Coordinates of C-alpha atoms in Angstrom, one line a residue:
M1 CA 18.9 -31.6 -18.5
A2 CA 18.6 -34.8 -16.5
T3 CA 21.0 -34.6 -13.5
G4 CA 19.1 -34.6 -10.2
Q5 CA 17.9 -32.4 -7.4
I6 CA 17.5 -28.7 -8.2
F7 CA 16.3 -27.4 -4.8
S8 CA 17.4 -28.0 -1.2
C9 CA 16.8 -26.6 2.3
S10 CA 19.5 -24.0 1.7
T11 CA 18.2 -22.9 -1.7
Q12 CA 17.7 -19.1 -2.0
A13 CA 15.8 -17.2 -4.6
L14 CA 15.6 -13.7 -6.1
F15 CA 12.0 -12.6 -6.5
Y16 CA 11.3 -10.3 -9.6
N17 CA 8.5 -7.8 -9.5
Y18 CA 7.4 -7.5 -5.8
K19 CA 4.2 -9.4 -4.8
Q20 CA 3.7 -9.4 -1.0
L21 CA 1.4 -12.5 -0.8
P22 CA 3.5 -15.1 -2.7
I23 CA 6.7 -14.0 -0.9
Q24 CA 5.1 -14.2 2.5
R25 CA 3.8 -17.7 1.6
M26 CA 7.4 -18.7 0.7
L27 CA 8.6 -17.4 4.0
D28 CA 5.8 -19.1 6.0
F29 CA 6.7 -22.4 4.2
D30 CA 10.3 -21.9 5.2
F31 CA 9.3 -21.5 8.9
L32 CA 7.0 -24.5 8.6
C33 CA 9.9 -26.6 7.3
G34 CA 12.3 -25.4 10.0
R35 CA 14.6 -23.6 7.7
E36 CA 17.3 -21.5 9.4
T37 CA 17.5 -18.8 6.6
P38 CA 14.7 -17.3 4.5
S39 CA 14.4 -18.7 1.0
V40 CA 14.0 -15.2 -0.5
A41 CA 17.4 -13.5 -0.5
G42 CA 16.3 -10.4 -2.3
I43 CA 13.6 -8.7 -4.3
I44 CA 14.0 -7.0 -7.7
N45 CA 11.6 -4.2 -8.3
P46 CA 12.7 -2.0 -11.3
G47 CA 12.9 1.6 -10.3
S48 CA 12.9 0.9 -6.5
E49 CA 15.5 0.3 -3.9
G50 CA 15.5 -0.2 -0.2
F51 CA 13.9 -2.9 2.0
Q52 CA 10.5 -4.7 2.3
K53 CA 9.3 -5.8 5.7
L54 CA 7.9 -9.3 5.9
F55 CA 7.6 -12.0 8.5
F56 CA 9.8 -15.1 9.0
G57 CA 7.8 -16.9 11.7
Q58 CA 7.3 -14.6 14.6
E59 CA 10.2 -12.4 13.6
E60 CA 9.8 -9.4 11.3
I61 CA 12.7 -9.2 8.7
A62 CA 13.8 -6.7 6.1
I63 CA 14.5 -8.1 2.7
P64 CA 16.7 -6.0 0.4
V65 CA 15.0 -4.5 -2.7
H66 CA 17.2 -3.9 -5.8
S67 CA 16.3 -2.0 -9.0
A68 CA 18.3 -4.2 -11.4
I69 CA 18.8 -7.9 -11.9
E70 CA 22.6 -7.5 -12.2
A71 CA 22.8 -5.6 -8.9
A72 CA 20.7 -8.2 -7.1
C73 CA 22.8 -11.1 -8.3
A74 CA 26.0 -9.4 -7.3
A75 CA 24.6 -8.7 -3.8
H76 CA 23.3 -12.2 -3.3
P77 CA 25.7 -14.6 -5.1
T78 CA 24.3 -17.7 -3.3
A79 CA 20.8 -17.1 -4.6
D80 CA 20.6 -19.4 -7.7
V81 CA 16.8 -19.4 -8.4
F82 CA 15.1 -16.5 -10.2
I83 CA 11.3 -16.3 -9.6
N84 CA 9.8 -14.1 -12.3
F85 CA 6.4 -12.5 -11.6
A86 CA 6.7 -10.0 -14.4
S87 CA 3.8 -9.6 -16.9
F88 CA 3.9 -11.5 -20.2
R89 CA 5.1 -8.3 -21.9
S90 CA 8.4 -8.2 -20.0
A91 CA 8.8 -11.7 -18.7
A92 CA 11.0 -12.9 -21.6
A93 CA 13.5 -10.0 -21.4
S94 CA 13.9 -10.2 -17.6
S95 CA 14.1 -14.0 -17.7
M96 CA 16.9 -13.8 -20.4
A97 CA 18.7 -11.2 -18.3
A98 CA 18.6 -13.6 -15.3
L99 CA 19.7 -16.6 -17.3
K100 CA 22.8 -14.7 -18.4
Q101 CA 23.8 -14.2 -14.8
P102 CA 26.4 -16.7 -13.8
T103 CA 24.9 -17.2 -10.3
I104 CA 21.4 -18.1 -11.6
R105 CA 20.7 -21.8 -12.2
V106 CA 16.9 -22.0 -12.3
V107 CA 14.4 -19.5 -13.7
A108 CA 10.6 -19.9 -13.0
I109 CA 8.4 -17.8 -15.3
I110 CA 4.9 -17.4 -13.8
A111 CA 3.3 -15.3 -16.6
E112 CA 1.2 -16.9 -19.3
G113 CA 1.0 -15.6 -22.8
V114 CA 4.7 -15.1 -23.3
P115 CA 5.4 -14.9 -27.1
E116 CA 6.3 -18.3 -28.3
A117 CA 9.3 -17.0 -30.3
D118 CA 10.7 -15.5 -27.0
T119 CA 10.1 -18.7 -25.1
K120 CA 12.0 -20.7 -27.7
Q121 CA 15.0 -18.4 -27.3
L122 CA 14.9 -18.8 -23.6
I123 CA 14.7 -22.6 -23.9
S124 CA 17.6 -22.7 -26.4
Y125 CA 19.8 -20.5 -24.2
A126 CA 19.0 -22.5 -21.1
R127 CA 19.8 -25.8 -22.7
A128 CA 23.1 -24.5 -24.2
N129 CA 24.1 -23.2 -20.8
N130 CA 22.9 -26.1 -18.6
K131 CA 20.2 -24.1 -16.9
V132 CA 16.6 -24.9 -16.0
V133 CA 13.5 -23.0 -17.0
I134 CA 10.2 -23.8 -15.3
G135 CA 7.2 -22.3 -17.2
P136 CA 6.0 -20.0 -18.7
A137 CA 2.4 -20.2 -17.3
T138 CA 3.5 -22.1 -14.2
V139 CA 2.6 -21.9 -10.6
G140 CA 6.2 -23.1 -10.0
G141 CA 7.4 -26.1 -8.0
I142 CA 8.2 -27.4 -4.5
Q143 CA 10.6 -29.6 -2.7
A144 CA 8.8 -30.8 0.4
G145 CA 10.4 -29.7 3.6
A146 CA 12.9 -27.5 1.8
F147 CA 11.9 -24.9 -0.8
K148 CA 8.9 -23.7 -2.8
I149 CA 8.3 -21.2 -5.6
G150 CA 5.7 -18.4 -5.0
D151 CA 2.2 -19.7 -4.6
T152 CA 2.9 -23.3 -5.3
A153 CA 0.6 -25.6 -3.2
G154 CA -1.6 -22.7 -2.2
T155 CA -2.3 -21.7 1.4
I156 CA -0.5 -22.9 4.5
D157 CA -3.5 -24.9 5.5
N158 CA -3.3 -26.8 2.2
I159 CA 0.4 -27.3 2.6
I160 CA -0.1 -28.8 6.1
Q161 CA -2.9 -31.0 4.9
C162 CA -0.7 -32.2 2.0
K163 CA 2.2 -32.7 4.5
L164 CA 4.5 -30.8 2.3
Y165 CA 6.5 -29.6 5.3
R166 CA 8.5 -32.8 5.2
P167 CA 9.7 -34.9 2.3
G168 CA 7.9 -38.0 1.1
S169 CA 8.9 -40.6 -1.6
V170 CA 7.0 -39.4 -4.7
G171 CA 8.2 -37.2 -7.5
F172 CA 5.4 -35.5 -9.2
V173 CA 5.3 -33.5 -12.5
S174 CA 2.3 -31.9 -14.2
K175 CA 1.5 -29.3 -16.8
S176 CA -1.2 -27.7 -14.7
G177 CA -0.5 -25.7 -11.6
G178 CA -4.1 -25.9 -10.4
M179 CA -4.2 -29.7 -10.8
S180 CA -0.9 -29.9 -9.0
N181 CA -2.5 -28.7 -5.8
E182 CA -5.2 -31.3 -6.3
M183 CA -2.7 -34.0 -6.9
Y184 CA -0.5 -33.1 -3.9
N185 CA -3.6 -33.8 -1.8
T186 CA -4.4 -37.0 -3.7
I187 CA -0.9 -38.4 -3.4
T188 CA -0.6 -37.6 0.3
R189 CA -3.8 -39.5 1.0
V190 CA -2.4 -42.8 -0.4
T191 CA 1.4 -42.5 0.0
D192 CA 3.9 -41.0 2.4
G193 CA 3.8 -37.8 0.3
I194 CA 5.6 -35.7 -2.2
Y195 CA 9.4 -35.4 -2.4
E196 CA 9.4 -32.9 -5.2
G197 CA 6.6 -31.5 -7.4
I198 CA 6.9 -29.4 -10.6
A199 CA 4.3 -27.7 -12.7
I200 CA 6.0 -27.2 -16.1
G201 CA 3.3 -24.8 -17.3
G202 CA 0.5 -24.9 -19.8
D203 CA 1.9 -23.0 -22.7
V204 CA 2.7 -24.7 -26.1
F205 CA 6.4 -24.5 -25.5
P206 CA 7.3 -25.2 -21.8
G207 CA 10.8 -24.3 -20.7
S208 CA 11.3 -27.9 -19.5
T209 CA 9.3 -31.0 -20.3
L210 CA 7.6 -33.8 -18.4
S211 CA 10.4 -36.2 -19.3
D212 CA 13.1 -33.7 -18.2
H213 CA 11.8 -33.9 -14.7
V214 CA 11.0 -37.6 -14.7
L215 CA 14.6 -38.3 -15.7
R216 CA 15.8 -36.0 -12.9
F217 CA 13.5 -37.8 -10.4
N218 CA 15.0 -41.0 -11.6
N219 CA 18.4 -39.8 -10.4
I220 CA 17.3 -38.7 -7.0
P221 CA 17.7 -41.6 -4.5
Q222 CA 14.9 -40.3 -2.2
V223 CA 12.3 -40.4 -5.0
K224 CA 11.0 -44.0 -5.2
M225 CA 8.2 -43.6 -7.7
M226 CA 6.9 -40.9 -10.1
V227 CA 3.5 -39.6 -10.8
V228 CA 2.8 -37.7 -14.1
L229 CA -0.2 -35.8 -15.0
G230 CA -0.3 -34.7 -18.7
E231 CA -3.0 -33.2 -20.9
L232 CA -4.2 -33.4 -24.5
G233 CA -2.4 -31.3 -27.0
G234 CA 1.3 -31.3 -28.0
R235 CA 3.6 -34.2 -28.0
D236 CA 5.5 -33.7 -24.8
E237 CA 4.3 -37.0 -23.3
Y238 CA 5.9 -38.9 -26.2
S239 CA 9.4 -37.9 -25.0
L240 CA 8.6 -39.7 -21.8
V241 CA 7.3 -42.7 -23.8
E242 CA 10.6 -42.9 -25.5
A243 CA 12.6 -42.6 -22.3
L244 CA 10.5 -45.5 -20.8
K245 CA 11.0 -47.6 -23.9
Q246 CA 14.8 -47.0 -23.9
G247 CA 15.0 -48.0 -20.2
K248 CA 16.2 -44.6 -19.0
V249 CA 13.6 -44.8 -16.2
N250 CA 14.0 -47.6 -13.7
K251 CA 11.4 -46.5 -11.1
P252 CA 7.7 -47.0 -11.3
V253 CA 5.8 -44.2 -13.2
V254 CA 2.0 -43.8 -12.7
A255 CA 0.7 -41.5 -15.4
W256 CA -2.6 -40.1 -16.7
V257 CA -3.3 -37.7 -19.6
S258 CA -6.3 -35.5 -19.0
G259 CA -8.7 -34.5 -21.8
T260 CA -10.3 -37.8 -22.8
C261 CA -13.6 -36.1 -22.8
A262 CA -12.6 -34.1 -25.9
R263 CA -13.9 -36.8 -28.1
L264 CA -17.4 -36.1 -26.9
F265 CA -17.3 -32.8 -28.7
K266 CA -18.0 -32.6 -32.5
S267 CA -15.4 -29.9 -33.1
E268 CA -11.9 -29.2 -31.8
V269 CA -11.9 -28.0 -28.2
Q270 CA -9.5 -25.5 -26.6
F271 CA -9.1 -26.3 -22.9
G272 CA -7.7 -23.9 -20.3
H273 CA -4.1 -23.9 -21.3
A274 CA -2.7 -22.6 -24.6
G275 CA -1.2 -26.0 -25.2
A276 CA -4.3 -28.0 -24.3
K277 CA -5.7 -28.4 -27.8
S278 CA -5.6 -31.6 -29.8
G279 CA -4.0 -31.2 -33.2
G280 CA -4.6 -34.7 -34.3
E281 CA -5.1 -38.3 -33.1
M282 CA -1.5 -38.5 -31.7
E283 CA -2.2 -35.5 -29.5
S284 CA -5.4 -36.9 -28.1
A285 CA -5.5 -37.9 -24.5
Q286 CA -6.5 -41.5 -25.4
A287 CA -3.5 -41.9 -27.8
K288 CA -1.0 -40.6 -25.2
N289 CA -2.4 -42.8 -22.4
Q290 CA -2.2 -45.9 -24.6
A291 CA 1.4 -45.0 -25.6
L292 CA 2.4 -44.5 -22.0
K293 CA 0.8 -47.8 -21.0
D294 CA 2.5 -49.6 -23.8
A295 CA 5.9 -48.2 -22.8
G296 CA 5.5 -49.6 -19.2
A297 CA 3.9 -46.8 -17.2
V298 CA 1.0 -47.6 -14.9
V299 CA -2.0 -45.9 -16.6
P300 CA -5.4 -46.2 -15.0
T301 CA -8.7 -46.5 -16.9
S302 CA -9.8 -43.0 -15.9
Y303 CA -8.8 -40.1 -13.8
E304 CA -11.1 -41.4 -11.1
A305 CA -9.0 -44.5 -10.9
F306 CA -5.7 -42.5 -10.8
E307 CA -5.6 -42.4 -7.0
A308 CA -6.1 -46.1 -6.7
S309 CA -3.3 -46.8 -9.1
I310 CA -0.9 -44.5 -7.2
K311 CA -1.9 -46.2 -3.9
E312 CA -1.4 -49.7 -5.4
T313 CA 2.0 -48.8 -6.8
F314 CA 3.2 -47.3 -3.5
E315 CA 2.0 -50.2 -1.4
K316 CA 3.7 -52.6 -3.6
L317 CA 7.0 -50.7 -3.2
V318 CA 6.5 -50.8 0.6
E319 CA 5.9 -54.5 0.5
E320 CA 9.1 -55.0 -1.5
G321 CA 11.0 -53.1 1.0
K322 CA 11.9 -50.3 -1.5
I323 CA 10.1 -47.7 0.6
T324 CA 10.2 -47.1 4.3
P325 CA 7.3 -44.8 4.9
V326 CA 8.4 -41.4 6.3
K327 CA 7.9 -40.9 10.0
E328 CA 5.3 -38.2 10.7
V329 CA 6.4 -35.0 12.3
T330 CA 4.4 -32.1 13.8
P331 CA 5.0 -28.8 12.0
P332 CA 5.4 -25.6 14.0
Q333 CA 2.4 -23.3 14.3
I334 CA 2.6 -20.4 11.9
P335 CA 1.8 -17.1 13.7
E336 CA -1.4 -15.7 12.3
D337 CA -1.3 -12.2 10.9
L338 CA -3.0 -9.7 13.2
N339 CA -5.4 -8.5 10.5
T340 CA -6.5 -12.0 9.7
A341 CA -6.9 -12.9 13.4
I342 CA -9.0 -9.7 14.0
K343 CA -11.3 -10.5 11.0
S344 CA -11.8 -14.1 12.2
G345 CA -12.7 -12.8 15.7
K346 CA -9.8 -14.6 17.4
V347 CA -8.1 -11.5 18.9
R348 CA -8.9 -7.9 19.6
A349 CA -6.4 -5.1 19.3
P350 CA -6.4 -1.4 20.3
T351 CA -6.4 1.1 17.5
H352 CA -3.7 3.7 17.3
I353 CA -5.6 6.6 15.9
I354 CA -9.1 7.9 16.6
S355 CA -10.9 9.9 13.8
T356 CA -14.4 11.4 14.1
I357 CA -14.4 13.9 11.2
S358 CA -14.1 11.8 8.1
D359 CA -14.3 8.3 6.8
D360 CA -12.7 7.0 3.6
R361 CA -14.1 3.5 3.9
G362 CA -17.0 2.3 1.8
E363 CA -18.0 3.4 -1.7
E364 CA -17.1 7.1 -1.1
P365 CA -15.5 9.4 1.4
S366 CA -17.6 11.3 3.9
Y367 CA -17.0 14.5 5.8
G368 CA -18.7 14.6 9.2
G369 CA -21.0 11.8 8.2
V370 CA -22.1 13.5 5.0
P371 CA -21.2 11.5 1.8
M372 CA -19.1 13.3 -0.8
S373 CA -21.8 13.0 -3.4
T374 CA -24.3 14.8 -1.1
I375 CA -21.8 17.6 -0.6
I376 CA -21.6 18.2 -4.3
E377 CA -25.3 17.6 -5.0
R378 CA -26.4 20.2 -2.4
G379 CA -23.9 22.8 -3.6
Y380 CA -22.0 23.0 -0.4
G381 CA -19.2 25.5 -0.4
V382 CA -15.8 25.7 1.4
G383 CA -17.6 27.1 4.5
D384 CA -19.8 24.1 4.6
V385 CA -16.9 21.7 4.3
I386 CA -15.1 23.5 7.1
S387 CA -18.2 23.3 9.3
L388 CA -18.3 19.6 8.8
L389 CA -14.6 18.9 9.2
W390 CA -13.9 21.4 12.0
F391 CA -17.1 21.6 13.9
K392 CA -18.6 18.2 13.0
R393 CA -22.0 19.6 12.2
S394 CA -23.7 21.4 9.3
L395 CA -23.9 25.0 10.3
P396 CA -26.6 27.4 9.0
R397 CA -25.9 29.1 5.8
Y398 CA -25.1 32.6 7.3
C399 CA -22.4 30.9 9.5
T400 CA -20.7 29.2 6.5
Q401 CA -20.9 32.4 4.5
F402 CA -19.2 34.2 7.4
I403 CA -16.5 31.6 7.4
E404 CA -16.0 32.0 3.7
M405 CA -16.0 35.8 4.1
C406 CA -13.2 35.6 6.7
I407 CA -11.1 33.4 4.4
M408 CA -11.5 35.8 1.5
L409 CA -10.8 38.9 3.6
C410 CA -7.7 37.4 5.2
A411 CA -6.3 35.6 2.2
D412 CA -3.6 38.3 1.7
H413 CA -2.4 41.6 3.0
G414 CA 0.3 42.5 0.6
P415 CA 4.0 41.6 0.2
C416 CA 5.3 43.6 3.1
V417 CA 3.8 41.7 6.1
S418 CA 6.2 39.3 7.8
G419 CA 4.5 36.1 6.5
A420 CA 4.5 37.2 2.9
H421 CA 8.0 38.6 3.2
N422 CA 9.3 35.2 4.5
T423 CA 7.6 33.3 1.7
I424 CA 8.9 35.7 -1.0
V425 CA 12.5 35.4 0.3
T426 CA 12.2 31.6 0.5
A427 CA 10.7 31.3 -3.0
R428 CA 13.5 33.5 -4.4
A429 CA 16.0 31.2 -2.8
G430 CA 14.8 28.5 -5.2
K431 CA 12.9 26.5 -2.6
D432 CA 9.8 24.5 -3.4
L433 CA 6.1 25.5 -2.8
V434 CA 5.7 23.7 0.5
S435 CA 9.0 25.1 1.9
S436 CA 8.0 28.6 0.8
L437 CA 4.5 28.3 2.2
V438 CA 5.7 26.9 5.6
S439 CA 8.3 29.6 6.0
G440 CA 5.5 32.2 5.8
L441 CA 3.1 30.3 8.1
L442 CA 5.8 30.0 10.8
T443 CA 5.6 33.7 11.4
I444 CA 1.9 33.5 12.4
G445 CA 1.7 34.1 16.1
P446 CA 0.7 36.6 18.7
R447 CA 2.3 39.5 16.8
F448 CA 1.1 38.5 13.3
G449 CA -2.3 37.0 12.5
G450 CA -2.4 34.6 15.5
A451 CA -4.3 36.8 17.9
I452 CA -7.8 35.7 16.9
D453 CA -8.0 33.1 19.6
D454 CA -6.5 35.3 22.3
A455 CA -8.9 38.1 21.3
A456 CA -11.9 35.8 21.5
R457 CA -10.7 34.4 24.8
Y458 CA -10.1 37.7 26.5
F459 CA -13.2 39.4 25.1
K460 CA -15.4 36.5 26.2
D461 CA -13.9 36.3 29.7
A462 CA -14.4 40.1 30.2
Y463 CA -18.0 40.1 28.8
D464 CA -19.0 37.0 30.7
R465 CA -17.7 38.6 33.9
S466 CA -19.5 41.9 33.1
L467 CA -16.3 43.9 33.2
T468 CA -16.6 47.5 31.8
P469 CA -14.3 48.4 29.0
Y470 CA -12.3 50.5 31.5
E471 CA -12.0 47.6 34.0
F472 CA -11.0 45.2 31.2
V473 CA -8.3 47.4 29.5
E474 CA -6.8 48.7 32.8
G475 CA -6.8 45.2 34.2
M476 CA -4.9 43.9 31.2
K477 CA -2.5 46.8 31.5
K478 CA -1.7 45.9 35.2
K479 CA -0.9 42.4 34.1
G480 CA 1.4 43.7 31.4
I481 CA -0.7 42.2 28.6
R482 CA -1.6 44.0 25.4
V483 CA -5.3 43.7 24.5
P484 CA -5.4 41.1 21.6
G485 CA -7.4 42.3 18.7
I486 CA -6.8 46.0 19.4
G487 CA -4.2 48.1 17.6
H488 CA -2.8 48.4 14.1
R489 CA 0.4 49.5 12.5
I490 CA -1.3 51.6 9.8
K491 CA -5.0 52.0 10.5
R492 CA -6.4 54.8 12.7
G493 CA -9.6 55.9 14.3
D494 CA -10.2 58.1 11.3
N495 CA -9.0 55.4 8.8
R496 CA -10.7 52.2 9.9
D497 CA -9.8 48.8 8.4
K498 CA -12.3 48.1 5.6
R499 CA -12.2 44.4 6.4
V500 CA -13.5 45.0 9.9
E501 CA -16.3 47.2 8.6
L502 CA -17.4 44.5 6.1
L503 CA -17.4 41.8 8.8
Q504 CA -19.4 44.0 11.2
K505 CA -22.0 44.9 8.5
F506 CA -22.5 41.2 7.6
A507 CA -22.9 40.2 11.2
R508 CA -25.3 43.0 12.1
T509 CA -27.4 41.9 9.1
H510 CA -27.4 38.1 9.6
F511 CA -26.4 37.1 13.1
P512 CA -29.1 36.6 15.7
S513 CA -26.9 38.3 18.3
V514 CA -23.7 40.4 18.2
K515 CA -23.2 40.9 21.9
Y516 CA -19.5 40.0 21.9
M517 CA -18.8 42.2 18.9
E518 CA -20.6 45.2 20.4
Y519 CA -18.5 44.7 23.6
A520 CA -15.4 44.7 21.4
V521 CA -16.6 48.0 19.8
Q522 CA -17.1 49.5 23.3
V523 CA -13.5 48.4 24.2
E524 CA -12.3 50.1 21.0
T525 CA -14.0 53.3 21.9
Y526 CA -12.2 53.4 25.2
T527 CA -8.8 52.5 23.7
L528 CA -9.1 55.2 21.0
S529 CA -9.4 57.7 23.8
K530 CA -5.9 56.7 24.7
A531 CA -4.3 56.5 21.2
N532 CA -5.6 56.9 17.7
N533 CA -4.0 53.6 16.4
L534 CA -5.7 51.4 19.1
V535 CA -8.5 50.4 16.7
L536 CA -10.3 47.1 16.6
N537 CA -8.3 45.1 14.0
V538 CA -9.3 42.2 11.9
D539 CA -8.1 39.6 14.5
G540 CA -10.4 41.3 17.1
A541 CA -13.3 41.5 14.7
I542 CA -13.1 37.9 13.7
G543 CA -12.5 36.7 17.3
S544 CA -15.5 38.6 18.8
L545 CA -17.8 37.8 15.9
F546 CA -16.9 34.1 16.0
L547 CA -18.0 34.1 19.6
D548 CA -21.4 35.5 18.4
L549 CA -21.6 32.9 15.7
L550 CA -21.0 30.0 18.1
A551 CA -23.3 31.4 20.8
G552 CA -26.0 32.7 18.5
S553 CA -26.3 29.6 16.4
G554 CA -27.6 27.6 19.4
M555 CA -25.6 24.6 18.2
F556 CA -22.8 24.8 20.7
T557 CA -22.7 24.4 24.5
K558 CA -20.7 26.9 26.7
Q559 CA -18.2 24.1 27.3
E560 CA -17.8 23.5 23.5
I561 CA -17.3 27.2 22.8
D562 CA -14.6 27.4 25.4
E563 CA -12.9 24.3 24.0
I564 CA -13.1 25.7 20.4
V565 CA -11.3 28.8 21.6
D566 CA -8.7 27.0 23.7
I567 CA -7.8 24.5 20.9
G568 CA -7.1 27.2 18.4
Y569 CA -9.9 26.9 15.9
L570 CA -10.1 30.6 15.2
N571 CA -6.4 31.0 14.4
G572 CA -7.0 28.1 12.1
L573 CA -9.1 30.4 10.0
F574 CA -6.3 32.8 9.5
V575 CA -3.8 30.0 8.8
L576 CA -6.1 28.6 6.1
A577 CA -6.9 32.0 4.6
R578 CA -3.4 33.3 4.5
S579 CA -2.1 30.0 2.9
I580 CA -4.0 31.1 -0.2
G581 CA -2.0 34.4 -0.4
L582 CA 1.3 32.8 0.5
I583 CA 0.9 30.2 -2.2
G584 CA 0.1 33.1 -4.6
H585 CA 3.3 35.0 -3.6
T586 CA 5.3 31.8 -4.2
F587 CA 3.9 31.4 -7.7
D588 CA 4.3 35.1 -8.4
Q589 CA 8.0 35.1 -7.5
K590 CA 8.7 31.9 -9.6
R591 CA 6.6 33.2 -12.5
L592 CA 8.7 36.5 -12.4
K593 CA 11.9 34.4 -12.1
Q594 CA 13.1 36.7 -9.3
P595 CA 16.7 36.2 -8.2
L596 CA 18.0 35.4 -4.7
Y597 CA 17.0 38.2 -2.3
R598 CA 19.7 40.1 -0.4
H599 CA 18.6 42.8 2.1
P600 CA 20.2 46.2 1.2
W601 CA 22.9 47.6 3.5
E602 CA 21.3 51.0 3.8
D603 CA 18.3 49.3 5.5
V604 CA 20.4 47.9 8.3
L605 CA 21.7 49.8 11.3
Y606 CA 25.2 48.5 12.0
T607 CA 26.1 49.3 15.5
K608 CA 28.2 48.2 18.4

C-alpha cells in the first residue's frame, strides 16, 4: 500500500445506498473547508434513478442518482472514492463491484458484520490491484480542510471544535470510529490539529491496517508526527512494530493500545468490536504497548497520559523547528436548516397549508379531534366519519344515518346514465381504475347529479323569502333558469322515484323539522300541474332534506348553512356515493374482459 496522500480538496466520491444525513454532513464539511465543488458526485441507489436535492452551503443542489455502480462510474469518471453504506448482507458484493471499476481507487465499507471470507477476498483483490479498502465496520476517514467520508468526526459543531476545517500536522489512525472522534478533540487541544485521520474498522480482518496508514503518513510531507490508537485482540499492531524496527518510519509515533483493563477479568472478555478480543498474551494490550515502546514509539503509561505524550512530542518538534504551527482561520458559517432553527426557537416561518379536519401527528390519527381508536371503539359508521371530516362535529345519529342512506341510494343508477357510460367506455379502452373513475366523475354537473347544491340554494332562498310555489317557479322561468331538483327523464307523477319516497319517509320519521322538504313538495305539486315529468327528483329531495338536517339539528348557524351550500358540500355526497358505482362498473367491465367500445353507426344521425 504505502505511497502517500489518498484524499485532496478535489476528491469526489460516489455514495452507495442513499442516506440523507451523512451526505449532507459531507457537503456541509465541503462548504466549511471552502471547497468549490461538492465532494459527492453521485448517489447509487439500486432500483432508483433521478436526483436528490441537498444543500451546498446556502445553495440547494441536485445530485444525480444512479441505479447501478457501473452507470455511476461511467457518468462520474473523476469520482475515485466509493462510500458504501450497504448492509452487511450486500456490502461485500457491492464493494467488489466498485473495486473492479477502473475509476475507483478507495472503497470505504461502513457496515459491520461483513462475512470474514468475503472481506478476505476484497482485501486480496484490492492489494493485487493497488487499491485501498477502509473498513469494514468503519466510520471512515477525513483529510482536514479537504474531504471526509460520511459521518466521520460527527456533527459540524464537533468538526469546528476539532478545527478539522483546516489541515494540521498530525496523522492519526485508529481501529475505533467512536474513539477517533474523541482523539480528534484530544489532538487538537495539544497540537495544531489533524492532517489526516483514518478509522480502519473494528472487524477481525480490516481492509487496511494501522501500519499501512502510518507508512502512508510517513510519505506525506505535511504530516510531521503520527498518533496511533490500537486495541487488544489480533496482531495488527505488530506489523507497525516491525516497520518501526526496520526503520521504515522516520517520524515520531505516539501510540497506545486500549484494553489493558482486560486482565482484571477472570475470563476472556469481548469488547465492542469483533476483533477486540484477546486470543493470548501477544494479543493483550500490555504486550502490544510494550512491543511498540521497545520498537521506538512513544507509549504513555496509561490512556490518561496519552494526551500529555502527544503534547510533549508536538512541542518538541516545534522547538526543533520541524513544525511551524498552522495559522488559525475562521471558518464560514454553515446555514442552519429551517427545521432545526424552528425547533431551537431561532426563527419562525409561516406554514403553507392549514388543516382543521384531521391530524396525523402523535400516536394515532384523529378525525375532527376524535382519535381513530375512539371512532372504532364507539362503532362509528361512514356517516359519522363524514360528519367529522366534512362538518367538523359529531352529528346526531339520525343525521349520520341520513348521510349513509343518501350514499346507498345514490351509489349507482345503472349503466346507461352518462357517468356510468363514460366509465364503462374508458374501462373498455384498457385504462386503469383511477382514469375510468375520473372519466365518469367529470360528467357530474348541473345536468347529471350535480344539482343538489343548486336545488338547496334555490329552495332555501325561496322559502326564506316566503315565496309561493307559483312565485318561485314563474320567477325562475322569467330568468330562464330551470328549477334544480325538479324533473326526470323517466319518472312521472304517477311513477315516483322510489329513492325520493324512502328519503322523505325517513325524514318525516326522524327529523325535528322538514319545512324545506315540504316546501319542495309544494313546488312539485305546482310543476306537476304543468307537466307530468316535473317531479321532485333525488337531487331536489336530498337538497331540501339536507337543509332540514342542518337547520333542524341546531348545530349550525344560518351563516354556516349558507356557506355549506355555497362551497358544494351537498354535491360532494353525490360524488362520494356515485364513486362506489363507477368503481363497480370499472371492475365489472374488466372482470368480463369487455373489448374496446365502438358506438354503432345506426345510433348516429349523419347529416350536413
